[in-house]
CSV table of C-alpha atoms in Angstrom, one decimal:
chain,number,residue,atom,x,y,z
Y,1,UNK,CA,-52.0,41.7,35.6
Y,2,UNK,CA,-53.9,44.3,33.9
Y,3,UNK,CA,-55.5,45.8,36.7
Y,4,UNK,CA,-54.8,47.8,39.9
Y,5,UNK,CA,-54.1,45.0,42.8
Y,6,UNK,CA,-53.2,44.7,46.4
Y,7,UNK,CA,-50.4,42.0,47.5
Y,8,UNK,CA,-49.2,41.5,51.0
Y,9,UNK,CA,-46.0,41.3,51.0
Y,10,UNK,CA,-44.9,38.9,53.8
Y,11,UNK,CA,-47.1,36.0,53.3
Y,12,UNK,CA,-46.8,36.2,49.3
Y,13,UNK,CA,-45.8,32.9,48.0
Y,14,UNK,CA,-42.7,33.3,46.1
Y,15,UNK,CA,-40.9,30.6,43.3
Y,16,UNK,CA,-37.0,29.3,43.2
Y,17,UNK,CA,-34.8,31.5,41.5
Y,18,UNK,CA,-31.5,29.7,41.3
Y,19,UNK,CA,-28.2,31.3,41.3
Y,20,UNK,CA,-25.5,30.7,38.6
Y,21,UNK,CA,-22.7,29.6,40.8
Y,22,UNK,CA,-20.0,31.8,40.5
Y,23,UNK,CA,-22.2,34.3,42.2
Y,24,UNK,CA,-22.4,32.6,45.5
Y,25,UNK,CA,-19.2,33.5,47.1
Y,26,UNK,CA,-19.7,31.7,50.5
Y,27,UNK,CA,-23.1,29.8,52.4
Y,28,UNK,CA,-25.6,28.4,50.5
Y,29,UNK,CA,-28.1,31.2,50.0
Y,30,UNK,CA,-31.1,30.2,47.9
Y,31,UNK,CA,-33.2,33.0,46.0
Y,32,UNK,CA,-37.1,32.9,45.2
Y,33,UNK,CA,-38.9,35.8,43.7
Y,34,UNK,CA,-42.4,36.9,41.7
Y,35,UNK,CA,-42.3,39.2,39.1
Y,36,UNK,CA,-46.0,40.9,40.1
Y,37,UNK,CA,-45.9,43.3,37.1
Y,38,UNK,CA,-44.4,43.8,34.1
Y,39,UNK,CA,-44.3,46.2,31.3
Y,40,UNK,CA,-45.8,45.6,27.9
Y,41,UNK,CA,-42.1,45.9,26.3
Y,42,UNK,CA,-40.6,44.5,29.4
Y,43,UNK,CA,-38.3,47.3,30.1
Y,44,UNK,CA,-40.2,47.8,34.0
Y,45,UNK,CA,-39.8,44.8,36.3
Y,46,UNK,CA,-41.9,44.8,39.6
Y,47,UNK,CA,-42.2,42.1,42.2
Y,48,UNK,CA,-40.6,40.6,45.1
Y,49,UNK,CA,-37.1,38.9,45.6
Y,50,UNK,CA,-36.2,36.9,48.6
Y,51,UNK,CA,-32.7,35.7,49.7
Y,52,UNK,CA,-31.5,33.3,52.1
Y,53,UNK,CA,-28.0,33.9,54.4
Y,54,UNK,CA,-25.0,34.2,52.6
Y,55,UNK,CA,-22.5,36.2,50.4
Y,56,UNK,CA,-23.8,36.7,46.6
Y,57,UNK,CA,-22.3,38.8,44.2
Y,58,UNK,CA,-24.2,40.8,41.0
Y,59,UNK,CA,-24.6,43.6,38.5
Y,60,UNK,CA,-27.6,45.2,39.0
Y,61,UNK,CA,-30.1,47.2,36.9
Y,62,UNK,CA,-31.2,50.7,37.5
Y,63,UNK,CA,-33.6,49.3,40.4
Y,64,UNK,CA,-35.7,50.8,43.5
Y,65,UNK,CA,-36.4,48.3,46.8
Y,66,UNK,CA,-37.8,48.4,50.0
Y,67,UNK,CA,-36.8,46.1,52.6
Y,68,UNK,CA,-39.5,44.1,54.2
Y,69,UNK,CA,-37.8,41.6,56.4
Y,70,UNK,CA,-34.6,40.4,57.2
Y,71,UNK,CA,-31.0,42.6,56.9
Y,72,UNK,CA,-27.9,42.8,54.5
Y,73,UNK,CA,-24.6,44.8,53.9
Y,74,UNK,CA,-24.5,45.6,50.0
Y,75,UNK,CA,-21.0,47.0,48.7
Y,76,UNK,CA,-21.1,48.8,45.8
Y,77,UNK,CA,-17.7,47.8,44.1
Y,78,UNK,CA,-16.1,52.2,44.3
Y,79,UNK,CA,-19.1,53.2,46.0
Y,80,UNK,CA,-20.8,52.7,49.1
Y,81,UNK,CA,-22.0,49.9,51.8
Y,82,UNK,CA,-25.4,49.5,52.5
Y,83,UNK,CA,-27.2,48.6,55.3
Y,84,UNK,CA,-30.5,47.4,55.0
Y,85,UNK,CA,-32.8,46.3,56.7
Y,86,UNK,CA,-36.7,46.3,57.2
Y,87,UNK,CA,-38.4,49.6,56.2
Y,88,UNK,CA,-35.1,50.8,54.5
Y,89,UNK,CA,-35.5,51.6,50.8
Y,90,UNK,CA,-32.4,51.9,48.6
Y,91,UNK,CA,-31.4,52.6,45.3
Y,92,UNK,CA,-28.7,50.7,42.8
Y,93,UNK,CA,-27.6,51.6,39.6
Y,94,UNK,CA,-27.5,49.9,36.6
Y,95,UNK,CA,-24.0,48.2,36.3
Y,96,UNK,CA,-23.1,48.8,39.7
Y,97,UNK,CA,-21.7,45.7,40.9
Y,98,UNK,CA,-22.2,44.6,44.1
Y,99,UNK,CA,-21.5,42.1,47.0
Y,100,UNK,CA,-24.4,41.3,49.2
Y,101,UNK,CA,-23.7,39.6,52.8
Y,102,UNK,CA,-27.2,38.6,53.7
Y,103,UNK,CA,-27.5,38.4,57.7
Y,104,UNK,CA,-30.7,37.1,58.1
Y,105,UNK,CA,-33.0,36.0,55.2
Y,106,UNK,CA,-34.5,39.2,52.9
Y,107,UNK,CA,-37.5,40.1,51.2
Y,108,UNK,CA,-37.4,42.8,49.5
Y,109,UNK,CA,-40.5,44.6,47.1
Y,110,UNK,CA,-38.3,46.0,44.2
Y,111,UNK,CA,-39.0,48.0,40.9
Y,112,UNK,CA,-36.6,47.8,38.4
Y,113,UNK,CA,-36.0,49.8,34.8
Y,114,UNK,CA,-34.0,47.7,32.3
């Protein structure tokens, strides 16, 4: 999209995303997402990401996110636990890597650097 834009967030239809599987670490969480904007050299990421109950683990980019619906605990392997939930917004860093135990399904709106 080249243009400004309005998306509501809730009721935006969202594609599968599937997860390698050594990230799931228990449940069968399934992952959808839309990538609403992206940078000309693809270094800014923004959209929406949505995950279902379970236990994933990643590495994450530098990244910005604010919780829409839905909750989670996110560890930050020597840093902190999370817990998000709707309204929250948090920040990760690139290379943190993190365990997230998804309580009830999440969307999140997110903005990521690369």
């Amino acid at each position: 999209m080249t243009h400004s834009f309005v998306l509501h967030i809730p009721d935006a239809e969202l594609e599968p995303e599937p997860l390698a599987p050594e990230q799931i670490v228990s449940g069968t969480p399934e992952v959808t997402g839309k990538v609403v904007w992206e940078s000309e050299d693809g270094r800014q990421v923004q959209g929406i990401w949505q995950i279902t109950p379970g236990v994933v683990t990643d590495t994450e980019a530098d990244e910005l996110f604010v919780v829409i619906s839905g909750s989670a605990t996110v560890e930050v392997e020597g840093g902190p636990t999370l817990q998000v939930g709707p309204g929250d917004m948090a920040v990760l860093r690139e290379g943190d890597r993190t365990t997230w135990t998804v309580h009830e399904t999440l969307r999140k709106a997110y903005a990521i650097n690369l």
